[in-house]
Amino acid sequence: MANYDLTPRIAPHLDRHLVFPLLEFLQEREMYSEAQLLKNKIELLSKTNMVDYAMDIHKSLYHTDDVPQEMVDRRVEVVARLKSLEEGAAPLVSFLQNEDKVQELRADKQYNLQMLNERYQIGPEQIEALYQYAKFQFECGNYSGAADFLYQYRALCTNSERSLSALWGKLAAEILMQNWDIALEELNRLKEIIDSKAFPSPLNQVQCRIWLMHWSLFIFFNHDNGRTQIIDLFNQDKYLNAIQTNAPHLLRYLATAFIVNKRRRPQFKDFVKVIQQEQCSYKDPITEFLACVYVNYDFDMAQQKLRECEEVILNDPFLGKRVEEGNYTTVPLRDEFLENARLFMCETYCRIHQRIDMRVLAEKLNLSYEEAERWIVTLIRSSKLDAKIDSKLGTIVMEPNYPNVYEQLIDHTKALSGRTYKLVGQLLEQGQAQTAR
Ligand SMILES: *[C@@H]1O[C@H](CO)[C@@H](O)[C@H](O)[C@H]1NC(C)=O
Ligand SMILES: *[C@@H]1O[C@H](CO)[C@@H](O)[C@H](O)[C@H]1NC(C)=O
Ligand SMILES: *[C@@H]1O[C@H](CO)[C@@H](O)[C@H](O)[C@H]1NC(C)=O
């Protein structure tokens, strides 16, 4: 299963701090050796200011109470640096913490900068110090402190590059605090800036989109509306292009979102084409499942893939989230995925046949006869299927006027040529009207 673990491909696109939750998950799943993961954590921590945390891990990894001298030195260094940054930021921080003084601020950045400068001798240097202090706090793992300061910094910052970097930091901090609503707002704010015409280099823009999508996984698989919003974001042309050229592993998450969405999305058919196109650059059981059902109509293989999908979901840090319910744990996304995936299969199977023996269908889908019948009823009720059940014969008869998959394709082409005719017709009519005059 480690073969399907995307962490090594995802981590390079994340802030270091965002990698910790992934490592925690892998540790719980016991997919790698504990020692290996702890070493990875120490390695990650060595580039942050979370020295105490690194020391704790070192102690538990090597079963000792001693820590290497370099960690001790680093701790002294971090504490000293924190103190000096705190002093640098103190004038502005104490202003911002004073409610009466904060009242003097207005919605006008230029006014505020001038006012701060004239009345409190707080200038660019002190504002820069606030940024450095916030960033350092973040590196120390104080995400709430960092989020507050970065927010305040952005309100006073006049350098767009710096402001953008503060926004990334704020987003990371909100994700790490699991404030999904606020994190989503920050995500949208960032997206707007990245998509704006004024954004510097196109190459950088693509890179930012890729980061944004990776960071968004935390939000989308935790926020209530996430599974719809991930489709809205990832499936946009510019974002989908970025996925296809630079991060095809993200197809797993888009495919999953399409499958767990109860309502079949109009973009779904095109997405299946993308899956097919990208088979050489990326596939996993989830994308292969879609290809089996929608491209190859191979239901036996789809069954097999579905079993692998379950394993993939259980071992994916974003998809395999556990929820405690009383004295047992569920993985809600796994359950929804399997249920919907089977409905997909059932629906497609029916569409490519005219008369179906319920027993054969049940076997194809690995369901009991009663289950198969219940599923068909569900599909008919939700009007995803236009069919009748003949309980006596145990067959499903598709309504003759029901367009099957091939016909739908033809329909699509027809709609196009229909439009062309209409256009030509209009031109002709106009021509005639003119001649008549
Ligand atoms: C985090 O930063 C804030 C603001 O500086 C501070 O008040 C708070 O004590 C810090 N928390 C920790 C745990 O250091
Ligand atoms: C959960 O706990 C209750 C009471 O403690 C017990 O009756 C029940 O069988 C448990 N359920 C499971 C699935 O273990
Ligand atoms: C069919 O489902 C049963 C449980 O319902 C499972 O144990 C078995 O492995 C499944 N077989 C296939 C071929 O998926």
Short mmCIF file of C-alpha atoms and ligand atoms in Angstrom, two decimals:
data_model
loop_
_atom_site.label_atom_id
_atom_site.label_comp_id
_atom_site.label_asym_id
_atom_site.label_seq_id
_atom_site.Cartn_x
_atom_site.Cartn_y
_atom_site.Cartn_z
CA MET A 1 0.00 0.00 0.00
CA ALA A 2 2.95 2.32 0.50
CA ASN A 3 3.06 2.25 -3.31
CA TYR A 4 -0.08 4.31 -3.39
CA ASP A 5 1.00 6.73 -0.69
CA LEU A 6 1.17 10.19 -2.24
CA THR A 7 2.88 11.89 0.69
CA PRO A 8 6.31 11.96 -1.00
CA ARG A 9 4.74 13.64 -4.03
CA ILE A 10 2.57 16.04 -2.05
CA ALA A 11 5.02 17.16 0.63
CA PRO A 12 7.29 19.20 -1.71
CA HIS A 13 4.29 21.42 -2.49
CA LEU A 14 3.42 22.13 1.12
CA ASP A 15 4.74 24.34 3.83
CA ARG A 16 6.93 22.26 6.15
CA HIS A 17 4.47 22.62 9.00
CA LEU A 18 1.65 21.20 6.90
CA VAL A 19 3.61 17.99 6.44
CA PHE A 20 3.33 17.12 10.13
CA PRO A 21 -0.35 16.18 10.07
CA LEU A 22 0.44 13.84 7.16
CA LEU A 23 3.27 12.18 9.05
CA GLU A 24 1.03 11.82 12.09
CA PHE A 25 -1.50 10.02 9.95
CA LEU A 26 1.09 7.70 8.43
CA GLN A 27 2.37 6.93 11.89
CA GLU A 28 -1.10 5.89 13.03
CA ARG A 29 -1.58 3.74 9.94
CA GLU A 30 1.76 2.02 10.57
CA MET A 31 2.59 2.03 6.89
CA TYR A 32 6.26 2.76 7.49
CA SER A 33 8.54 1.92 10.35
CA GLU A 34 8.01 4.15 13.35
CA ALA A 35 11.72 4.94 13.55
CA GLN A 36 11.81 6.08 9.95
CA LEU A 37 8.89 8.44 10.48
CA LEU A 38 10.35 9.87 13.68
CA LYS A 39 13.59 10.53 11.85
CA ASN A 40 11.65 12.30 9.12
CA LYS A 41 9.95 14.42 11.73
CA ILE A 42 13.21 15.44 13.35
CA GLU A 43 14.58 16.31 9.93
CA LEU A 44 11.57 18.51 9.23
CA LEU A 45 11.70 20.10 12.67
CA SER A 46 15.36 20.94 12.30
CA LYS A 47 14.34 23.62 9.81
CA THR A 48 11.71 25.10 12.09
CA ASN A 49 11.96 26.71 15.51
CA MET A 50 10.12 23.93 17.28
CA VAL A 51 13.19 22.77 19.11
CA ASP A 52 11.45 21.40 22.20
CA TYR A 53 9.31 19.18 20.06
CA ALA A 54 12.37 17.91 18.21
CA MET A 55 14.03 17.17 21.54
CA ASP A 56 11.02 15.13 22.73
CA ILE A 57 11.03 13.07 19.57
CA HIS A 58 14.76 12.52 19.80
CA LYS A 59 14.35 11.24 23.35
CA SER A 60 11.61 8.82 22.44
CA LEU A 61 13.37 7.64 19.27
CA TYR A 62 16.67 6.84 21.00
CA HIS A 63 15.22 5.97 24.41
CA THR A 64 17.37 8.51 26.17
CA ASP A 65 17.11 11.61 28.30
CA ASP A 66 20.03 13.27 26.57
CA VAL A 67 19.76 15.45 23.51
CA PRO A 68 22.51 16.35 21.06
CA GLN A 69 24.46 19.50 21.82
CA GLU A 70 23.37 21.04 18.52
CA MET A 71 19.75 20.93 19.65
CA VAL A 72 20.65 22.59 22.92
CA ASP A 73 22.57 25.31 21.08
CA ARG A 74 19.76 25.78 18.63
CA ARG A 75 17.32 26.26 21.48
CA VAL A 76 19.43 29.03 22.99
CA GLU A 77 19.66 30.66 19.59
CA VAL A 78 15.89 30.49 19.00
CA VAL A 79 15.05 31.96 22.39
CA ALA A 80 17.47 34.84 21.89
CA ARG A 81 16.21 35.57 18.42
CA LEU A 82 12.59 35.47 19.58
CA LYS A 83 13.40 37.97 22.27
CA SER A 84 15.10 40.38 19.90
CA LEU A 85 12.30 40.14 17.34
CA GLU A 86 9.77 40.71 20.08
CA GLU A 87 11.54 43.90 21.07
CA GLY A 88 11.64 45.09 17.48
CA ALA A 89 7.93 44.53 17.06
CA ALA A 90 7.01 45.82 20.52
CA PRO A 91 6.00 49.41 19.56
CA LEU A 92 3.49 48.24 16.96
CA VAL A 93 2.33 45.21 18.97
CA SER A 94 1.60 47.31 22.03
CA PHE A 95 -0.28 49.81 19.85
CA LEU A 96 -2.36 46.99 18.34
CA GLN A 97 -3.08 45.51 21.75
CA ASN A 98 -4.41 48.80 23.07
CA GLU A 99 -8.11 49.01 22.29
CA ASP A 100 -8.33 52.76 22.60
CA LYS A 101 -5.46 53.34 20.24
CA VAL A 102 -6.73 50.83 17.70
CA GLN A 103 -9.89 52.97 17.48
CA GLU A 104 -7.76 55.59 15.74
CA LEU A 105 -7.28 53.31 12.75
CA ARG A 106 -9.50 53.84 9.72
CA ALA A 107 -10.32 51.83 6.63
CA ASP A 108 -7.73 53.89 4.76
CA LYS A 109 -4.27 52.36 4.66
CA GLN A 110 -2.45 55.56 3.67
CA TYR A 111 -4.10 57.48 6.49
CA ASN A 112 -3.17 54.78 9.01
CA LEU A 113 0.46 54.70 7.91
CA GLN A 114 0.75 58.44 8.21
CA MET A 115 -1.05 58.55 11.55
CA LEU A 116 1.14 55.78 13.00
CA ASN A 117 4.22 57.56 11.82
CA GLU A 118 3.30 61.02 13.09
CA ARG A 119 1.66 60.16 16.37
CA TYR A 120 3.53 57.04 17.42
CA GLN A 121 6.79 57.12 15.46
CA ILE A 122 5.87 53.74 14.01
CA GLY A 123 7.26 53.51 10.49
CA PRO A 124 8.25 50.94 7.84
CA GLU A 125 10.93 49.51 10.10
CA GLN A 126 8.48 48.64 12.88
CA ILE A 127 5.97 47.28 10.39
CA GLU A 128 8.64 45.05 8.89
CA ALA A 129 9.52 43.92 12.41
CA LEU A 130 5.92 42.79 12.91
CA TYR A 131 6.21 40.58 9.83
CA GLN A 132 9.48 39.06 10.99
CA TYR A 133 8.06 38.45 14.44
CA ALA A 134 4.91 36.83 13.04
CA LYS A 135 6.96 34.60 10.77
CA PHE A 136 9.19 33.55 13.63
CA GLN A 137 6.17 32.77 15.81
CA PHE A 138 4.85 30.60 13.02
CA GLU A 139 8.13 28.73 12.86
CA CYS A 140 7.89 28.23 16.61
CA GLY A 141 4.53 26.55 16.08
CA ASN A 142 2.53 29.42 17.61
CA TYR A 143 -0.03 29.47 14.83
CA SER A 144 -2.64 31.57 16.59
CA GLY A 145 -0.14 34.31 17.42
CA ALA A 146 1.20 34.19 13.87
CA ALA A 147 -2.29 34.34 12.32
CA ASP A 148 -3.21 37.46 14.30
CA PHE A 149 0.01 39.29 13.52
CA LEU A 150 0.00 38.35 9.85
CA TYR A 151 -3.55 39.63 9.56
CA GLN A 152 -2.59 42.93 11.13
CA TYR A 153 0.55 43.12 9.08
CA ARG A 154 -1.38 42.76 5.82
CA ALA A 155 -3.58 45.69 6.80
CA LEU A 156 -0.47 47.92 6.95
CA CYS A 157 1.73 46.37 4.31
CA THR A 158 2.35 48.24 1.06
CA ASN A 159 4.59 45.69 -0.65
CA SER A 160 2.43 43.31 -2.69
CA GLU A 161 4.95 40.49 -2.67
CA ARG A 162 5.28 40.61 1.10
CA SER A 163 1.56 40.87 1.51
CA LEU A 164 1.14 37.72 -0.58
CA SER A 165 3.65 35.86 1.48
CA ALA A 166 1.84 36.93 4.65
CA LEU A 167 -1.38 35.59 3.16
CA TRP A 168 0.19 32.17 2.52
CA GLY A 169 1.38 32.15 6.11
CA LYS A 170 -2.04 33.09 7.39
CA LEU A 171 -3.62 30.31 5.32
CA ALA A 172 -1.19 27.73 6.67
CA ALA A 173 -1.81 28.89 10.23
CA GLU A 174 -5.59 28.64 9.85
CA ILE A 175 -5.28 25.16 8.35
CA LEU A 176 -3.04 24.03 11.19
CA MET A 177 -5.56 25.38 13.71
CA GLN A 178 -8.29 23.59 11.74
CA ASN A 179 -10.33 26.77 11.34
CA TRP A 180 -11.86 25.52 8.12
CA ASP A 181 -14.24 28.42 7.48
CA ILE A 182 -11.56 31.07 7.82
CA ALA A 183 -9.06 28.93 5.95
CA LEU A 184 -11.50 28.72 3.07
CA GLU A 185 -11.87 32.50 3.01
CA GLU A 186 -8.11 32.93 2.90
CA LEU A 187 -7.88 30.33 0.17
CA ASN A 188 -10.34 32.24 -1.97
CA ARG A 189 -8.55 35.49 -1.29
CA LEU A 190 -5.28 33.94 -2.46
CA LYS A 191 -6.91 32.44 -5.52
CA GLU A 192 -8.23 35.82 -6.56
CA ILE A 193 -4.75 37.34 -6.35
CA ILE A 194 -3.12 34.44 -8.18
CA ASP A 195 -5.71 34.52 -10.96
CA SER A 196 -5.53 38.27 -11.41
CA LYS A 197 -4.07 39.64 -14.62
CA ALA A 198 -1.56 41.67 -12.64
CA PHE A 199 0.12 38.56 -11.30
CA PRO A 200 3.83 38.69 -12.22
CA SER A 201 5.25 35.78 -14.22
CA PRO A 202 3.09 33.06 -15.80
CA LEU A 203 5.47 30.38 -14.59
CA ASN A 204 5.15 31.60 -11.06
CA GLN A 205 1.40 31.71 -11.48
CA VAL A 206 1.27 28.02 -12.41
CA GLN A 207 3.48 27.18 -9.44
CA CYS A 208 1.19 29.12 -7.12
CA ARG A 209 -1.87 27.33 -8.47
CA ILE A 210 -0.22 24.01 -7.78
CA TRP A 211 0.62 25.00 -4.24
CA LEU A 212 -2.86 26.33 -3.71
CA MET A 213 -4.43 23.06 -4.80
CA HIS A 214 -2.21 21.03 -2.53
CA TRP A 215 -2.94 23.23 0.45
CA SER A 216 -6.62 23.20 -0.33
CA LEU A 217 -6.82 19.43 0.17
CA PHE A 218 -6.79 19.96 3.92
CA ILE A 219 -9.75 22.30 3.68
CA PHE A 220 -11.81 20.52 1.08
CA PHE A 221 -11.77 17.17 2.81
CA ASN A 222 -12.76 18.74 6.12
CA HIS A 223 -15.14 21.52 5.19
CA ASP A 224 -18.82 20.63 4.75
CA ASN A 225 -19.04 21.91 1.19
CA GLY A 226 -15.53 20.83 0.31
CA ARG A 227 -16.36 17.98 -2.01
CA THR A 228 -18.27 20.28 -4.31
CA GLN A 229 -15.81 23.13 -4.06
CA ILE A 230 -12.83 20.97 -4.89
CA ILE A 231 -14.49 20.19 -8.22
CA ASP A 232 -15.18 23.88 -8.80
CA LEU A 233 -11.51 24.68 -8.24
CA PHE A 234 -9.59 21.72 -9.69
CA ASN A 235 -11.78 21.31 -12.72
CA GLN A 236 -11.34 24.89 -13.96
CA ASP A 237 -9.31 24.91 -17.17
CA LYS A 238 -6.29 26.70 -15.75
CA TYR A 239 -6.15 24.51 -12.70
CA LEU A 240 -6.83 21.28 -14.54
CA ASN A 241 -4.06 22.16 -16.99
CA ALA A 242 -1.69 22.73 -14.11
CA ILE A 243 -2.65 19.33 -12.68
CA GLN A 244 -2.12 17.59 -15.99
CA THR A 245 1.26 19.12 -16.66
CA ASN A 246 2.73 19.31 -13.17
CA ALA A 247 0.81 17.39 -10.55
CA PRO A 248 -1.21 14.53 -12.06
CA HIS A 249 -1.37 12.79 -8.67
CA LEU A 250 -4.03 15.36 -7.75
CA LEU A 251 -6.35 13.49 -10.11
CA ARG A 252 -6.97 11.07 -7.27
CA TYR A 253 -8.71 13.76 -5.26
CA LEU A 254 -10.73 15.14 -8.11
CA ALA A 255 -11.83 11.62 -9.12
CA THR A 256 -12.85 10.88 -5.55
CA ALA A 257 -14.83 14.10 -5.34
CA PHE A 258 -16.69 13.27 -8.54
CA ILE A 259 -17.55 9.83 -7.22
CA VAL A 260 -18.77 10.91 -3.78
CA ASN A 261 -20.92 13.70 -5.20
CA LYS A 262 -24.46 12.38 -5.25
CA ARG A 263 -25.43 14.62 -8.10
CA ARG A 264 -23.71 13.67 -11.32
CA ARG A 265 -21.86 16.73 -12.44
CA PRO A 266 -22.07 17.91 -16.03
CA GLN A 267 -18.27 18.05 -16.31
CA PHE A 268 -17.96 14.42 -15.34
CA LYS A 269 -17.82 12.98 -18.85
CA ASP A 270 -14.98 15.28 -19.84
CA PHE A 271 -13.16 14.42 -16.67
CA VAL A 272 -13.28 10.73 -17.53
CA LYS A 273 -11.53 11.64 -20.79
CA VAL A 274 -8.81 13.39 -18.83
CA ILE A 275 -8.33 10.30 -16.66
CA GLN A 276 -7.95 8.26 -19.80
CA GLN A 277 -5.52 10.70 -21.38
CA GLU A 278 -3.35 10.82 -18.28
CA GLN A 279 -3.14 7.07 -17.74
CA CYS A 280 0.56 7.09 -18.58
CA SER A 281 1.42 9.93 -16.23
CA TYR A 282 -0.83 8.92 -13.37
CA LYS A 283 -3.11 6.11 -12.30
CA ASP A 284 -4.19 4.51 -9.10
CA PRO A 285 -7.10 2.19 -8.24
CA ILE A 286 -9.49 5.14 -8.00
CA THR A 287 -8.78 6.49 -11.47
CA GLU A 288 -8.60 2.95 -12.84
CA PHE A 289 -11.99 2.20 -11.38
CA LEU A 290 -13.47 5.09 -13.35
CA ALA A 291 -11.80 3.87 -16.52
CA CYS A 292 -13.18 0.35 -15.98
CA VAL A 293 -16.73 1.59 -15.54
CA TYR A 294 -16.86 4.39 -18.08
CA VAL A 295 -14.35 3.51 -20.74
CA ASN A 296 -13.87 -0.24 -20.84
CA TYR A 297 -17.19 -1.37 -19.35
CA ASP A 298 -15.21 -4.05 -17.57
CA PHE A 299 -17.24 -4.72 -14.46
CA ASP A 300 -15.21 -7.64 -13.17
CA MET A 301 -12.08 -5.53 -13.18
CA ALA A 302 -14.05 -2.67 -11.64
CA GLN A 303 -14.95 -4.95 -8.72
CA GLN A 304 -11.33 -5.74 -8.17
CA LYS A 305 -10.33 -2.09 -8.38
CA LEU A 306 -13.05 -1.15 -5.94
CA ARG A 307 -11.51 -3.37 -3.31
CA GLU A 308 -8.17 -1.68 -3.87
CA CYS A 309 -9.85 1.73 -3.75
CA GLU A 310 -10.96 0.98 -0.23
CA GLU A 311 -7.38 0.35 0.84
CA VAL A 312 -6.18 3.47 -0.92
CA ILE A 313 -8.78 5.59 0.85
CA LEU A 314 -8.06 4.11 4.26
CA ASN A 315 -4.36 4.91 3.84
CA ASP A 316 -4.69 8.39 2.37
CA PRO A 317 -4.21 11.21 4.89
CA PHE A 318 -6.88 13.37 3.26
CA LEU A 319 -9.45 10.72 2.40
CA GLY A 320 -9.04 8.32 5.27
CA LYS A 321 -10.14 10.59 8.09
CA ARG A 322 -11.56 8.63 11.01
CA VAL A 323 -14.60 9.72 12.96
CA GLU A 324 -15.33 8.35 16.41
CA GLU A 325 -18.93 7.33 16.89
CA GLY A 326 -19.55 6.00 20.37
CA ASN A 327 -17.28 3.03 20.79
CA TYR A 328 -16.37 2.48 17.19
CA THR A 329 -14.66 4.40 14.42
CA THR A 330 -15.89 5.01 10.91
CA VAL A 331 -14.29 6.41 7.82
CA PRO A 332 -17.19 8.39 6.37
CA LEU A 333 -15.61 9.03 3.02
CA ARG A 334 -14.85 5.36 2.48
CA ASP A 335 -18.46 4.42 3.12
CA GLU A 336 -19.84 7.07 0.81
CA PHE A 337 -17.32 6.25 -1.84
CA LEU A 338 -18.16 2.55 -1.93
CA GLU A 339 -21.88 3.18 -1.93
CA ASN A 340 -21.68 5.68 -4.77
CA ALA A 341 -19.15 3.70 -6.75
CA ARG A 342 -21.48 0.71 -6.75
CA LEU A 343 -24.37 2.87 -7.83
CA PHE A 344 -22.19 4.16 -10.68
CA MET A 345 -21.48 0.62 -11.78
CA CYS A 346 -25.07 -0.40 -11.51
CA GLU A 347 -26.24 2.59 -13.48
CA THR A 348 -23.70 2.12 -16.25
CA TYR A 349 -24.33 -1.59 -16.47
CA CYS A 350 -28.03 -0.99 -16.95
CA ARG A 351 -27.48 1.68 -19.53
CA ILE A 352 -25.49 -0.54 -21.83
CA HIS A 353 -28.01 -3.38 -21.69
CA GLN A 354 -31.65 -3.55 -22.70
CA ARG A 355 -32.83 -6.41 -20.55
CA ILE A 356 -30.92 -7.42 -17.47
CA ASP A 357 -31.17 -10.52 -15.38
CA MET A 358 -31.13 -9.37 -11.78
CA ARG A 359 -29.15 -12.44 -10.78
CA VAL A 360 -26.38 -11.63 -13.24
CA LEU A 361 -26.35 -8.03 -12.18
CA ALA A 362 -26.11 -9.02 -8.51
CA GLU A 363 -23.19 -11.26 -9.32
CA LYS A 364 -21.45 -8.58 -11.37
CA LEU A 365 -21.75 -6.12 -8.54
CA ASN A 366 -21.10 -8.63 -5.77
CA LEU A 367 -24.46 -7.93 -4.15
CA SER A 368 -27.17 -10.21 -2.90
CA TYR A 369 -30.28 -10.46 -5.06
CA GLU A 370 -32.24 -8.32 -2.58
CA GLU A 371 -29.51 -5.70 -2.44
CA ALA A 372 -29.34 -5.48 -6.20
CA GLU A 373 -33.08 -5.01 -6.37
CA ARG A 374 -32.95 -2.30 -3.71
CA TRP A 375 -30.24 -0.46 -5.63
CA ILE A 376 -32.14 -0.53 -8.86
CA VAL A 377 -35.15 0.86 -7.06
CA THR A 378 -32.99 3.64 -5.63
CA LEU A 379 -31.68 4.49 -9.08
CA ILE A 380 -35.15 4.50 -10.60
CA ARG A 381 -36.54 6.66 -7.78
CA SER A 382 -33.78 9.22 -8.13
CA SER A 383 -34.56 9.17 -11.87
CA LYS A 384 -31.01 8.22 -12.79
CA LEU A 385 -32.46 5.18 -14.54
CA ASP A 386 -35.54 4.82 -16.69
CA ALA A 387 -36.41 1.17 -16.22
CA LYS A 388 -39.02 -1.27 -15.02
CA ILE A 389 -38.50 -4.24 -12.76
CA ASP A 390 -40.24 -7.47 -13.63
CA SER A 391 -40.21 -9.18 -10.25
CA LYS A 392 -41.70 -12.42 -11.57
CA LEU A 393 -38.98 -12.99 -14.14
CA GLY A 394 -36.35 -11.26 -12.04
CA THR A 395 -35.40 -8.92 -14.85
CA ILE A 396 -34.93 -5.22 -15.34
CA VAL A 397 -36.21 -3.87 -18.61
CA MET A 398 -34.84 -0.56 -19.74
CA GLU A 399 -37.41 1.79 -21.18
CA PRO A 400 -36.98 1.66 -24.94
CA ASN A 401 -36.74 5.43 -25.28
CA TYR A 402 -33.96 5.57 -22.75
CA PRO A 403 -30.82 6.85 -24.47
CA ASN A 404 -27.97 4.49 -23.75
CA VAL A 405 -24.41 5.65 -23.50
CA TYR A 406 -23.70 5.40 -27.22
CA GLU A 407 -26.89 7.20 -28.07
CA GLN A 408 -26.02 9.96 -25.66
CA LEU A 409 -22.77 10.45 -27.49
CA ILE A 410 -24.58 10.60 -30.81
CA ASP A 411 -27.09 12.97 -29.23
CA HIS A 412 -24.30 15.28 -28.31
CA THR A 413 -23.07 15.43 -31.89
CA LYS A 414 -26.63 15.90 -33.08
CA ALA A 415 -27.11 18.84 -30.78
CA LEU A 416 -24.08 20.43 -32.36
CA SER A 417 -25.15 19.91 -35.94
CA GLY A 418 -28.67 20.93 -34.92
CA ARG A 419 -27.29 24.25 -33.83
CA THR A 420 -25.47 24.62 -37.13
CA TYR A 421 -28.69 24.02 -39.05
CA LYS A 422 -30.44 26.58 -36.97
CA LEU A 423 -27.76 29.12 -37.70
CA VAL A 424 -27.87 28.40 -41.41
CA GLY A 425 -31.66 28.59 -41.25
CA GLN A 426 -31.49 32.01 -39.63
CA LEU A 427 -29.06 33.23 -42.26
CA LEU A 428 -31.30 31.95 -45.01
CA GLU A 429 -34.34 33.63 -43.45
CA GLN A 430 -32.46 36.89 -43.17
CA GLY A 431 -31.41 36.57 -46.77
CA GLN A 432 -34.99 35.98 -47.85
CA ALA A 433 -36.24 38.90 -45.81
CA GLN A 434 -33.75 41.12 -47.59
CA THR A 435 -34.67 39.81 -51.03
CA ALA A 436 -38.36 40.39 -50.22
CA ARG A 437 -37.56 44.01 -49.43
C1 LIG B 1 1.67 33.00 20.82
O1 LIG B 1 1.84 34.32 20.45
C2 LIG B 1 1.03 35.23 21.16
C3 LIG B 1 1.29 36.58 20.62
O2 LIG B 1 2.64 36.88 20.73
C4 LIG B 1 1.35 35.17 22.64
O3 LIG B 1 0.48 36.03 23.34
C5 LIG B 1 1.14 33.74 23.12
O4 LIG B 1 1.53 33.64 24.46
C6 LIG B 1 1.98 32.80 22.28
N1 LIG B 1 1.66 31.45 22.67
C7 LIG B 1 2.59 30.57 22.96
C8 LIG B 1 2.12 29.22 23.31
O5 LIG B 1 3.77 30.87 22.94
C1 LIG B 2 -20.70 -0.15 22.40
O1 LIG B 2 -20.85 -0.06 23.79
C2 LIG B 2 -22.10 -0.54 24.27
C3 LIG B 2 -22.17 -0.28 25.77
O2 LIG B 2 -20.94 0.07 26.29
C4 LIG B 2 -22.25 -2.02 23.94
O3 LIG B 2 -23.50 -2.48 24.40
C5 LIG B 2 -22.14 -2.20 22.45
O4 LIG B 2 -22.17 -3.58 22.13
C6 LIG B 2 -20.84 -1.61 21.95
N1 LIG B 2 -20.84 -1.67 20.49
C7 LIG B 2 -19.82 -2.14 19.82
C8 LIG B 2 -19.98 -2.10 18.33
O5 LIG B 2 -18.82 -2.57 20.35
C1 LIG B 3 -17.99 -9.68 -2.23
O1 LIG B 3 -18.47 -9.14 -1.02
C2 LIG B 3 -18.07 -9.85 0.12
C3 LIG B 3 -18.70 -9.18 1.32
O2 LIG B 3 -19.94 -8.66 1.03
C4 LIG B 3 -16.56 -9.83 0.23
O3 LIG B 3 -16.13 -10.57 1.34
C5 LIG B 3 -15.96 -10.43 -1.03
O4 LIG B 3 -14.55 -10.30 -0.99
C6 LIG B 3 -16.49 -9.69 -2.25
N1 LIG B 3 -16.00 -10.32 -3.46
C7 LIG B 3 -15.53 -9.62 -4.48
C8 LIG B 3 -15.13 -10.40 -5.67
O5 LIG B 3 -15.45 -8.42 -4.43
#
